[in-house]
XYZ file of C-alpha atoms in Angstrom:
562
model
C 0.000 0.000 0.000
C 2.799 2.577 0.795
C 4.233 1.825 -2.688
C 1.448 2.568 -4.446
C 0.688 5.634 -2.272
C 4.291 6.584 -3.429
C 3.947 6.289 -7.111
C 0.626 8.040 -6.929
C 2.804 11.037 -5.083
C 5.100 10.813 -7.807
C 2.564 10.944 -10.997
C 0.612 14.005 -9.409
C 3.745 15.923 -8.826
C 4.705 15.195 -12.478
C 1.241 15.976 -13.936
C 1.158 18.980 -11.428
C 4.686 20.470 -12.910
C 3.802 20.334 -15.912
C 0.359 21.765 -16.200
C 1.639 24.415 -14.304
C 4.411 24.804 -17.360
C 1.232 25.022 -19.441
C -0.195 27.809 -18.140
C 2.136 30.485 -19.237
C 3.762 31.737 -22.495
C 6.325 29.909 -24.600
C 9.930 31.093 -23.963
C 11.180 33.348 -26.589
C 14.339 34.625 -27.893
C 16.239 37.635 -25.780
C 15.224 41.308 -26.442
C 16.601 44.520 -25.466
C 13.993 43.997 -22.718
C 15.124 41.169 -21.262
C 19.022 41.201 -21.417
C 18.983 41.726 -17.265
C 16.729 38.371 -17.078
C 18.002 35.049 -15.715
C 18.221 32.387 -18.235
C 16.583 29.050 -16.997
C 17.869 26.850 -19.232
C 18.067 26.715 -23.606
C 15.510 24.638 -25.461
C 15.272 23.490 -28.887
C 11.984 24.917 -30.527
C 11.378 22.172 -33.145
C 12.361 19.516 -30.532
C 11.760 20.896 -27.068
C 12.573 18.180 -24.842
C 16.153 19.048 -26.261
C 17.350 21.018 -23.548
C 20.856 22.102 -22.128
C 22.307 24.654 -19.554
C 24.297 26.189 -22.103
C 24.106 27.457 -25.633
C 24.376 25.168 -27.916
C 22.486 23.534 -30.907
C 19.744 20.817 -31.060
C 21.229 17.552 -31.104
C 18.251 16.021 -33.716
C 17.812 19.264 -36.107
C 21.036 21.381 -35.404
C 19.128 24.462 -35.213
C 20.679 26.858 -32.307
C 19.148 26.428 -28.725
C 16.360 28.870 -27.257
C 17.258 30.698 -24.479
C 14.111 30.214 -21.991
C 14.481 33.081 -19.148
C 12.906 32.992 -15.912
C 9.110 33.285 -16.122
C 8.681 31.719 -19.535
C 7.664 28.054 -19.786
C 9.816 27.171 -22.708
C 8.091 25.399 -25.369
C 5.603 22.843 -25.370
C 6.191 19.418 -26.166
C 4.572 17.856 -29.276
C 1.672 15.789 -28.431
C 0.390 14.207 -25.109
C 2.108 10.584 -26.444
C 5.489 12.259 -25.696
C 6.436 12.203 -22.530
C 9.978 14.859 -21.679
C 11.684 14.364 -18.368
C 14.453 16.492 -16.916
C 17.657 14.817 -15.625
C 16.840 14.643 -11.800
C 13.033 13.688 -13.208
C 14.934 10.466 -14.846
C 17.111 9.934 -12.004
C 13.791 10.052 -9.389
C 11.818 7.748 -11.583
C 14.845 5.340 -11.520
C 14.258 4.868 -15.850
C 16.328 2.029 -17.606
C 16.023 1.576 -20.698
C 17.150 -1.015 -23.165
C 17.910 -1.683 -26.872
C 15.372 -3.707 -28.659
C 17.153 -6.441 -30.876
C 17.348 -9.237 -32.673
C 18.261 -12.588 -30.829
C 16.817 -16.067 -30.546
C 13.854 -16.467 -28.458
C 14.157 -19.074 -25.609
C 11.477 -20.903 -23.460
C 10.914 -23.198 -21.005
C 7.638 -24.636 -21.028
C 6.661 -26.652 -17.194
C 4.693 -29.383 -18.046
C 3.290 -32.098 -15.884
C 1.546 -35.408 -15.953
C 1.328 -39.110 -15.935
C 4.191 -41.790 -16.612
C 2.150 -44.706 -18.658
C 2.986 -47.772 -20.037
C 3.588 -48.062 -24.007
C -0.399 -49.055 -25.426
C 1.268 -50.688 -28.096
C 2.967 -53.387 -25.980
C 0.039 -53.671 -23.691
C -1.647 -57.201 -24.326
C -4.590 -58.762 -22.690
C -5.033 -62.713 -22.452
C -7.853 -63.747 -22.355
C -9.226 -67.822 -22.472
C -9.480 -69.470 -25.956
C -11.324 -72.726 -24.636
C -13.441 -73.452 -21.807
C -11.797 -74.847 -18.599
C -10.095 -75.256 -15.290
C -7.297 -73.425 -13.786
C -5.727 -76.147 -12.296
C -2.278 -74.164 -10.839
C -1.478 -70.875 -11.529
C 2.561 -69.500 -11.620
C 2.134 -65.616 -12.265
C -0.275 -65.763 -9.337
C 0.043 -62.242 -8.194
C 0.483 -58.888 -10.049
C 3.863 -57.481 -10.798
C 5.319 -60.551 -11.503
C 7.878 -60.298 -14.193
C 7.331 -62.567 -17.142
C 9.463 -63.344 -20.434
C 7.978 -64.480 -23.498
C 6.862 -68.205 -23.551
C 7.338 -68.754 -20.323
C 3.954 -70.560 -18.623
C 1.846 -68.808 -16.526
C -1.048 -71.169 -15.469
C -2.081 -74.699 -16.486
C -5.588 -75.039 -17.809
C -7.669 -78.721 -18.159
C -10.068 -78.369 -20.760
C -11.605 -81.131 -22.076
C -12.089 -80.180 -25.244
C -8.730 -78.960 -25.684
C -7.409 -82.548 -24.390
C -9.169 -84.155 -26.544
C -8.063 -81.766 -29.141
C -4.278 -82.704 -28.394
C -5.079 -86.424 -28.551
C -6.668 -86.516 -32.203
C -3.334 -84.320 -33.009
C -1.325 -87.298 -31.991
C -2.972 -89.770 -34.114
C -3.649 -88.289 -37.461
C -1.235 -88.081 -40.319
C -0.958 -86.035 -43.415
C -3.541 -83.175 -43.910
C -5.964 -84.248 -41.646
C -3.064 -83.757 -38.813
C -2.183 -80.155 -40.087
C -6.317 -79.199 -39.823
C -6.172 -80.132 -36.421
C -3.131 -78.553 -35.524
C -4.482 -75.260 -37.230
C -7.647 -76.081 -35.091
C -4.846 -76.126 -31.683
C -3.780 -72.702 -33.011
C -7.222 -71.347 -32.547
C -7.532 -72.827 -29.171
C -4.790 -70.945 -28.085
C -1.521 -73.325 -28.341
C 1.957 -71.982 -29.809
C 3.710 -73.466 -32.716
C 6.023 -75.001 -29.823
C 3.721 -76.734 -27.750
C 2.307 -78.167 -30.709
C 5.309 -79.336 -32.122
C 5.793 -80.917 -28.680
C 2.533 -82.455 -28.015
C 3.662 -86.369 -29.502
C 6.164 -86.223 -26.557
C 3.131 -84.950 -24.065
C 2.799 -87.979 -21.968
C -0.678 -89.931 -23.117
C -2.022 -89.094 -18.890
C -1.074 -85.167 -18.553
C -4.433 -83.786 -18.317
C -3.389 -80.256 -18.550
C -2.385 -77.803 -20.709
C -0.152 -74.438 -20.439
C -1.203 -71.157 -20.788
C 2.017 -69.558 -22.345
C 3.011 -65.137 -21.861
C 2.697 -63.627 -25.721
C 5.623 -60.794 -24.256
C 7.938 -60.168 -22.007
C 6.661 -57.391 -19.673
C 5.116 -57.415 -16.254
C 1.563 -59.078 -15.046
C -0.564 -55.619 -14.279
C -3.740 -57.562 -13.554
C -4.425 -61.399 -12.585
C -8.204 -62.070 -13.189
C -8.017 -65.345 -11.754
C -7.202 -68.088 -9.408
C -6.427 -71.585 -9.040
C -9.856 -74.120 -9.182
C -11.645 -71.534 -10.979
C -13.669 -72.561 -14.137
C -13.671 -70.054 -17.223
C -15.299 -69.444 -19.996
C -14.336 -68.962 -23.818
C -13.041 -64.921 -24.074
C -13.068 -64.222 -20.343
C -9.985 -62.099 -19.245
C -7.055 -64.278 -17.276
C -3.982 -61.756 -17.433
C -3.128 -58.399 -18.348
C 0.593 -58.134 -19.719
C 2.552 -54.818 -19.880
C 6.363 -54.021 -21.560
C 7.455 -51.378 -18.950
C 11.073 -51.035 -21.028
C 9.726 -48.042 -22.539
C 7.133 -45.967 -20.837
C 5.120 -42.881 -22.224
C 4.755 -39.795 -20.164
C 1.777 -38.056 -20.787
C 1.172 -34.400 -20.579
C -1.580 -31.998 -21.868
C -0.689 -29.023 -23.935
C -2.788 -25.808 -24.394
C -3.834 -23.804 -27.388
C -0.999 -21.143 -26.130
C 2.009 -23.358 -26.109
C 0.956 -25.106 -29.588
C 3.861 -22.605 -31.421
C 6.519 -24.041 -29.126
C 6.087 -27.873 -28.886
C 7.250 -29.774 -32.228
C 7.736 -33.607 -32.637
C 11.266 -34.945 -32.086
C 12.089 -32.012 -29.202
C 13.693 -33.370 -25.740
C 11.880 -33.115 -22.770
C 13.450 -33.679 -19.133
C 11.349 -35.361 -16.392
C 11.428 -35.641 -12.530
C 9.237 -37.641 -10.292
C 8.897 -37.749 -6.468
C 9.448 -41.403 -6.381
C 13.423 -40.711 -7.811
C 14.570 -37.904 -6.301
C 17.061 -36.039 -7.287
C 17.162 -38.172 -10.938
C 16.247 -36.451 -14.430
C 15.409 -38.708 -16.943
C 15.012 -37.257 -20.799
C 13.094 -38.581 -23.733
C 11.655 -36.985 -27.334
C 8.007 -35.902 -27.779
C 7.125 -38.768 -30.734
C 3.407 -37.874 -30.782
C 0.876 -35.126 -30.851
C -2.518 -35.732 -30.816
C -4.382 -33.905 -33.046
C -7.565 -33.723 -31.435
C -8.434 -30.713 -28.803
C -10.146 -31.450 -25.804
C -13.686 -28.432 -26.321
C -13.817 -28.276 -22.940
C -10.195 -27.927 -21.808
C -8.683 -26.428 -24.848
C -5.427 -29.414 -24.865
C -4.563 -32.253 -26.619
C -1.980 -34.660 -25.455
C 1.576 -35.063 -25.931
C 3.554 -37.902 -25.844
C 6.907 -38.361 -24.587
C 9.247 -41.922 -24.930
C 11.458 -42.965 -22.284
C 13.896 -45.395 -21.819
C 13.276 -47.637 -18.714
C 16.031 -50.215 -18.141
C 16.304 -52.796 -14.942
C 18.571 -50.857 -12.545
C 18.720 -53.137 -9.065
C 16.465 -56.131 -10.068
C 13.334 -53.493 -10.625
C 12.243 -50.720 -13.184
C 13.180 -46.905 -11.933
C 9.586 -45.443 -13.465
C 6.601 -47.235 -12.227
C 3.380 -47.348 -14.030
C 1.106 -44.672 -13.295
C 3.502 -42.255 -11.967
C 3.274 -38.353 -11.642
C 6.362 -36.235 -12.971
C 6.671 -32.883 -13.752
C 8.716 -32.371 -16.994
C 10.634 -29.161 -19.258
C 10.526 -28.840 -22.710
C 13.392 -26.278 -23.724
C 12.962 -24.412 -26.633
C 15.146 -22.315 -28.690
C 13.703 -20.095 -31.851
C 15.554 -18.433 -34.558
C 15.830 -14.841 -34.017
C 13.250 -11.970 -33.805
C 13.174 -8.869 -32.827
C 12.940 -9.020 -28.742
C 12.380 -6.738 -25.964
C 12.539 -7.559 -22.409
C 9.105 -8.467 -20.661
C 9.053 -5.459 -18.232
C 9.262 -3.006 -21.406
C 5.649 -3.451 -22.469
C 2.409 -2.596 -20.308
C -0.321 -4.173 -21.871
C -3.947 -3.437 -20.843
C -6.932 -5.078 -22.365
C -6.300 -5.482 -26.679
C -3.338 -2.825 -26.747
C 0.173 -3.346 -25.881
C 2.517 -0.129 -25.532
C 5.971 0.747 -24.849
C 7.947 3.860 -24.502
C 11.180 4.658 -26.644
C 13.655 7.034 -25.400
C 14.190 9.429 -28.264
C 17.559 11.025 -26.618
C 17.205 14.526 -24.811
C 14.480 13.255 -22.270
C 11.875 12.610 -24.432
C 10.051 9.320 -24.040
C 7.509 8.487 -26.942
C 4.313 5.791 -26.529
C 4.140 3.179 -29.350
C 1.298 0.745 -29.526
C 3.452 -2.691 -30.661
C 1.801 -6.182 -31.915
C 3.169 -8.534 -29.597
C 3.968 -12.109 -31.123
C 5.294 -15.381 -29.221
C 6.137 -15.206 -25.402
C 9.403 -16.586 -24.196
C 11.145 -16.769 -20.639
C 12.197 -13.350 -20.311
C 11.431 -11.830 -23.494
C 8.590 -10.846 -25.863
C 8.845 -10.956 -30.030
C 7.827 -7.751 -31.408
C 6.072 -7.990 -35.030
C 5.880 -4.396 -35.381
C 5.742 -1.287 -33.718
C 9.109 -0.187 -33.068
C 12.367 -1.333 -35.020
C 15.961 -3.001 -33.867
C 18.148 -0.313 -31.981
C 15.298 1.292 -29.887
C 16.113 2.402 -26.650
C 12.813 1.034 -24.814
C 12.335 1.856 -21.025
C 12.031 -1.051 -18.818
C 12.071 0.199 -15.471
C 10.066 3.659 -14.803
C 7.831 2.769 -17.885
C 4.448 3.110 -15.023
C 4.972 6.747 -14.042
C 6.088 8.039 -17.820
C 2.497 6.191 -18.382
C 0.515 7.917 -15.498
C 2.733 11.199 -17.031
C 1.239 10.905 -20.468
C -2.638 10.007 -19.493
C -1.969 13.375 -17.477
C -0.518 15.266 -20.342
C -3.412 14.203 -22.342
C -6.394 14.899 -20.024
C -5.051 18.585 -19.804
C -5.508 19.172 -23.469
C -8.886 20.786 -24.727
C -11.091 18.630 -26.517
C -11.857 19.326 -29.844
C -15.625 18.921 -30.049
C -16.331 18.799 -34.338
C -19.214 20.402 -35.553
C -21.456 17.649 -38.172
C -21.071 18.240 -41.465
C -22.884 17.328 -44.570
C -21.147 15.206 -46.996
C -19.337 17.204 -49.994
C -21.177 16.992 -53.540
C -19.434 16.653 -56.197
C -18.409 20.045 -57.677
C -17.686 21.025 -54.088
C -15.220 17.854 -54.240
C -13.701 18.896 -57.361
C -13.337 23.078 -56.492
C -11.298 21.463 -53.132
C -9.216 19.098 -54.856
C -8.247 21.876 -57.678
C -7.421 24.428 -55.021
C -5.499 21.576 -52.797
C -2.922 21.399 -56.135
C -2.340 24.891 -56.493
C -1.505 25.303 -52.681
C 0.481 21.952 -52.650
C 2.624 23.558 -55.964
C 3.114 26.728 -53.900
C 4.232 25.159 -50.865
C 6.750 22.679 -52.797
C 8.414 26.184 -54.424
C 9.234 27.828 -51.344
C 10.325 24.854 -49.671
C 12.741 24.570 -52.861
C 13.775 28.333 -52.686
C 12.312 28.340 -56.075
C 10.677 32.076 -56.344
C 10.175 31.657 -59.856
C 8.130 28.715 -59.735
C 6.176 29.719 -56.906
C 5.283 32.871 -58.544
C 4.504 30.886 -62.093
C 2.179 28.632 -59.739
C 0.629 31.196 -58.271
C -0.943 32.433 -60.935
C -3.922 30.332 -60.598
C -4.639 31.135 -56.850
C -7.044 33.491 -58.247
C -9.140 31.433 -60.134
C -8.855 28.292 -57.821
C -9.845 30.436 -55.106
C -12.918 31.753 -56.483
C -14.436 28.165 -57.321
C -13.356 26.892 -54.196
C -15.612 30.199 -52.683
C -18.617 29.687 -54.907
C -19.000 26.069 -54.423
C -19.056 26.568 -50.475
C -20.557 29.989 -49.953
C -24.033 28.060 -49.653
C -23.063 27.382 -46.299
C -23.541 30.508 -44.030
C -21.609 29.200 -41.229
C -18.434 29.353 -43.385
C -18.668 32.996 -44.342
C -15.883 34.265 -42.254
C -13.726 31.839 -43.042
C -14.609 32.249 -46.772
C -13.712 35.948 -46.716
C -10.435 35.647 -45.076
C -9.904 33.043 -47.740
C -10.915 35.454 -50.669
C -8.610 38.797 -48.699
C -5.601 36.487 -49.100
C -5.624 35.049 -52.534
C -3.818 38.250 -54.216
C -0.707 36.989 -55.685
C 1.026 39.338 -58.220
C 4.353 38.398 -59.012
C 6.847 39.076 -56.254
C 10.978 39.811 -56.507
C 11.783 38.597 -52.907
C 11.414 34.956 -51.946
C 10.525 36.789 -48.134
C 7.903 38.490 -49.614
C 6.891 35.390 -51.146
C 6.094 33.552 -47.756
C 4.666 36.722 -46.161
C 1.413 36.131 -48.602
C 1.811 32.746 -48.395
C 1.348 32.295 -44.979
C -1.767 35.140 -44.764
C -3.093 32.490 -48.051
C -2.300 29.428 -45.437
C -3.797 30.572 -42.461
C -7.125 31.300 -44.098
C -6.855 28.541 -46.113
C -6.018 25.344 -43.581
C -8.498 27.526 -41.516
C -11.194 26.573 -43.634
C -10.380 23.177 -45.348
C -8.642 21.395 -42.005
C -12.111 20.557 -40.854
C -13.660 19.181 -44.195
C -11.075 16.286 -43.862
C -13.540 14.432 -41.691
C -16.273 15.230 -43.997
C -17.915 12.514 -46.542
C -16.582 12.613 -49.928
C -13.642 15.238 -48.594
C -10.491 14.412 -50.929
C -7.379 12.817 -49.421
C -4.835 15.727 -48.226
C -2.286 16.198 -45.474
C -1.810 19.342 -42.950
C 1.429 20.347 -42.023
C 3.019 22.655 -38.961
C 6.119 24.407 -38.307
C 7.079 25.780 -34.671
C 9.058 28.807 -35.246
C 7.223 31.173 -37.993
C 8.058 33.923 -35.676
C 11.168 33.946 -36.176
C 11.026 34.490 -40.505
C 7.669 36.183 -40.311
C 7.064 39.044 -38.304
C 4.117 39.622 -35.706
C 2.619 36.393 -36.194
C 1.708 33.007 -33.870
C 5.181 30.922 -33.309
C 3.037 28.224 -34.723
C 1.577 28.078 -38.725
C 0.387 25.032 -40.987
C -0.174 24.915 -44.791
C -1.936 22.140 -46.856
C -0.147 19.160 -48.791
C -0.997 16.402 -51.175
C -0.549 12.888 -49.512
C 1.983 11.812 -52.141
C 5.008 13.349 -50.996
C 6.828 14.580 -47.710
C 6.178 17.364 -45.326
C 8.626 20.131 -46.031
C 9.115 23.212 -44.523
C 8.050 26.490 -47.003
C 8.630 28.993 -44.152
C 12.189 28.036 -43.759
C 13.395 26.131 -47.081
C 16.270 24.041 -47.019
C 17.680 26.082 -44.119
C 15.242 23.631 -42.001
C 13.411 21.330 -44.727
C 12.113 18.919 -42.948
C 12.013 20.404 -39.508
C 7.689 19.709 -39.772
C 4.811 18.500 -37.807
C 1.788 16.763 -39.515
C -1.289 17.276 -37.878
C -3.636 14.271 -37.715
C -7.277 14.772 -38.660
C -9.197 15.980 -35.787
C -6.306 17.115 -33.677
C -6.784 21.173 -32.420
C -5.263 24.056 -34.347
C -3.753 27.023 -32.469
């Protein structure tokens, strides 16, 4: 309980530190105003849980550190799914993390269940003839027996009379009748022997098919039988069969000709191995197992067997795979369907994946996808950066989507038209290409001005529609910073209006893009700005150019806008 109540302590503090971050203005850089104020610490604006003591540059983009002064929060971190830590924040949480690689998967599966005697050397003997047991000399069970060695003398008249004929007859009526002694249960040696049976023996012997042991004597001396009734049940104990079930989990571990080690109370300290020669096929419905078979030797050792029939033993079946990508088993929280983990990123960041989880082993999970070999995943800490992100994430504002009616067609069409021309624009500044972004421009115009009529039916967009149509002025300009003045005024308005419609019915297919540091190339404007892309190539920076091409954000469709 005072664990828990710890941890608990822990997460609010976290959550509590940085909501209070939250609540005041992103750091920016110094002014004339602020030369005399104490710098906190220097933060990378694209990555912001880059941060240092000193100047320096951002260790993931290059671009020069932030200074964040006392007062200022810095600037936020991208998304409630990562997590940034400071140093004495890692060092409280006690966070370990470890690479995910490739390497063979091992597993010991504990098995247990019954040692059994081989079913295919199992006979039952059973009377051919009707009779008397006159003396019986495997008169108990457990008696060890060899093959053709007697094990009770029967009188049966029939049979004696049987033998007599034998005796007497020539040719083939001698060979019927010794067929005839076949079915009544005599071997081809005690009917080669019977014209040396002395004419008064009254009895007959009842001969062991198999060497093995007697597990059940069904009768005794004096005591009359009948044709088919059950005298002796024979088993070969030389090889036993332990018996195990197997469920519908460990199914991708257990193969045919694997070794399994065994132990049983009754030979302590002794570990006897055999192979798995047999699966059954069939599943149990109620239990979800089938049964597995394992072969093991069982040799004479002191004048008796070492693995009695019917025994219980507990058994492992060792298994090594061919190699997969692996983490360790304390790296992934899973709860209900979804299994996560957290990859350190460098700089105190901590980012949530959602992984698909494959075979279990001993101390290790396969990973089928979700993160890739060389990940730094956090093992140890992993429950707090959790508790950190649900935090981060309940402190964001909803975004609460108005319904919208599906697009018709020409209102499909004016979008898609106008999505090219901005995507062309974008692509030119991100190139440094002035000259192509003014040739593209000169459709913004016309684009524009479908893209108004086609949606001006709707009322509610009217604002947005104006701004739209105040921005779409583009006449030529000799100065690539000129250029990205308008085209940020033209992307504003424009992602303004469109963002939304990407949840809309019949909306086309089209990406939305954000860079963190406008401010700094555009005056008197948000820090933050987005623009509109076609899904068929990469997000690159038009506000910055090559300077910082790919130094972007993409917005997912219904996440807020600042």
């Amino acid at each position: 309980m005072k664990n828990l109540l710890t941890i608990f302590l822990i997460i609010t503090a976290l959550g509590a530190g940085w909501f209070l971050r939250g609540s005041h203005s992103p750091g920016m850089p110094a002014t004339a105003s602020s030369v005399e104020r104490k710098v906190l610490f220097y933060q990378s604006a694209m990555h912001p849980w880059i941060k240092s003591d000193k100047p320096g540059r951002c260790t993931i983009c290059g671009m020069e550190l932030t200074p964040v002064y006392e007062g200022d929060k810095g600037f936020d971190a991208a998304g409630g799914d990562v997590v940034p830590l400071t140093q004495s924040q890692i060092q409280v949480l006690q966070v370990q993390t470890v690479e995910a690689r490739q390497q063979p998967l091992t597993k010991t599966l504990r098995v247990s269940g019954i040692i059994n005697d081989d079913q295919r050397r199992h006979r039952i003997l059973s009377a051919y003839v009707d009779g008397r047991i006159d003396k019986l000399f495997a008169n108990y069970d457990g008696v060890e027996v060899v093959t053709g060695e007697p094990l009770a003398l029967l009188y049966s008249p029939v049979l004696l009379q049987t033998e007599r004929e034998y005796r007497q007859l020539t040719g083939e009526l001698r060979k019927s009748t010794a067929l005839r002694l076949r079915q009544m249960g005599l071997a081809e040696k005690q009917i080669e022997a019977l014209d040396q049976k002395s004419a008064t023996a009254l009895n007959s012997e009842i001969l062991a098919p198999l060497t093995g042991t007697v597990v059940e004597r069904a009768v005794y001396e004096g005591q009359y039988v009948t044709m088919g009734q059950k005298l002796f049940a024979i088993a070969d104990f030389s090889v036993m069969w332990f018996l195990f079930n197997a469920y519908e989990q460990d199914m991708p571990w257990i193969k045919v000709g694997q070794t399994v080690e065994l132990s049983t109370p009754s030979v302590p300290g002794k570990v006897f191995a055999g192979k798995i020669t047999f699966i059954d096929p069939n599943f149990d419905e109620a239990t979800r197992s089938t049964q597995v078979r394992v072969e093991l030797p069982n040799p004479m050792v002191a004048g008796r067997r070492e693995l009695l029939h019917r025994l219980y033993a507990e058994g492992a079946v060792r298994v090594e795979l061919p190699e997969v990508l692996t983490v360790p088993k304390s790296a992934v929280m899973q709860t209900g369907p979804e299994a996560v983990v957290y990859v350190d990123h460098g700089g105190g960041a901590y980012a949530r994946s959602v992984v698909q989880l494959g075979r279990r082993a001993d101390a290790l999970l396969e990973i089928v996808s979700g993160i890739k070999a060389g990940d730094k995943v956090v093992t140890n800490g992993n429950l707090l950066i959790d508790g950190q992100a649900e935090m981060n994430r309940s402190f964001a504002t909803p975004v609460v989507g108005i319904p919208l009616a599906a697009l018709t067609d020409a209102q499909n069409k004016a979008i898609s038209g106008f999505i090219k021309v901005a995507d062309v624009m974008a692509a030119a500044l991100a190139a440094d290409d002035l000259a192509a972004f003014n040739k593209a421009s000169e459709t913004t115009m016309l684009q524009t001005g479908e893209l108004i009529d086609t949606l001006k039916s709707n009322p509610d967009w009217k604002p947005k529609l104006d701004a739209l149509d105040q921005s779409r002025h583009f006449h030529g300009f000799d100065d690539i910073q000129k250029a990205r003045v308008a085209f940020h005024a033209f992307s504003v308005a424009a992602t303004a209006l469109l963002e939304p419609l990407r949840t809309v019915k019949g909306s086309p297919d089209f990406k939305v893009w954000e860079c963190f540091m406008v401010d700094q190339v555009i005056p008197n404007v948000p820090a933050k700005s987005h623009w509109l892309q076609l899904t068929g190539r990469p997000g690159h920076n038009p506000y910055f150019g090559k300077d910082m091409l790919e130094c972007v954000k993409e917005i997912k469709p219904g996440e807020a806008l600042p």
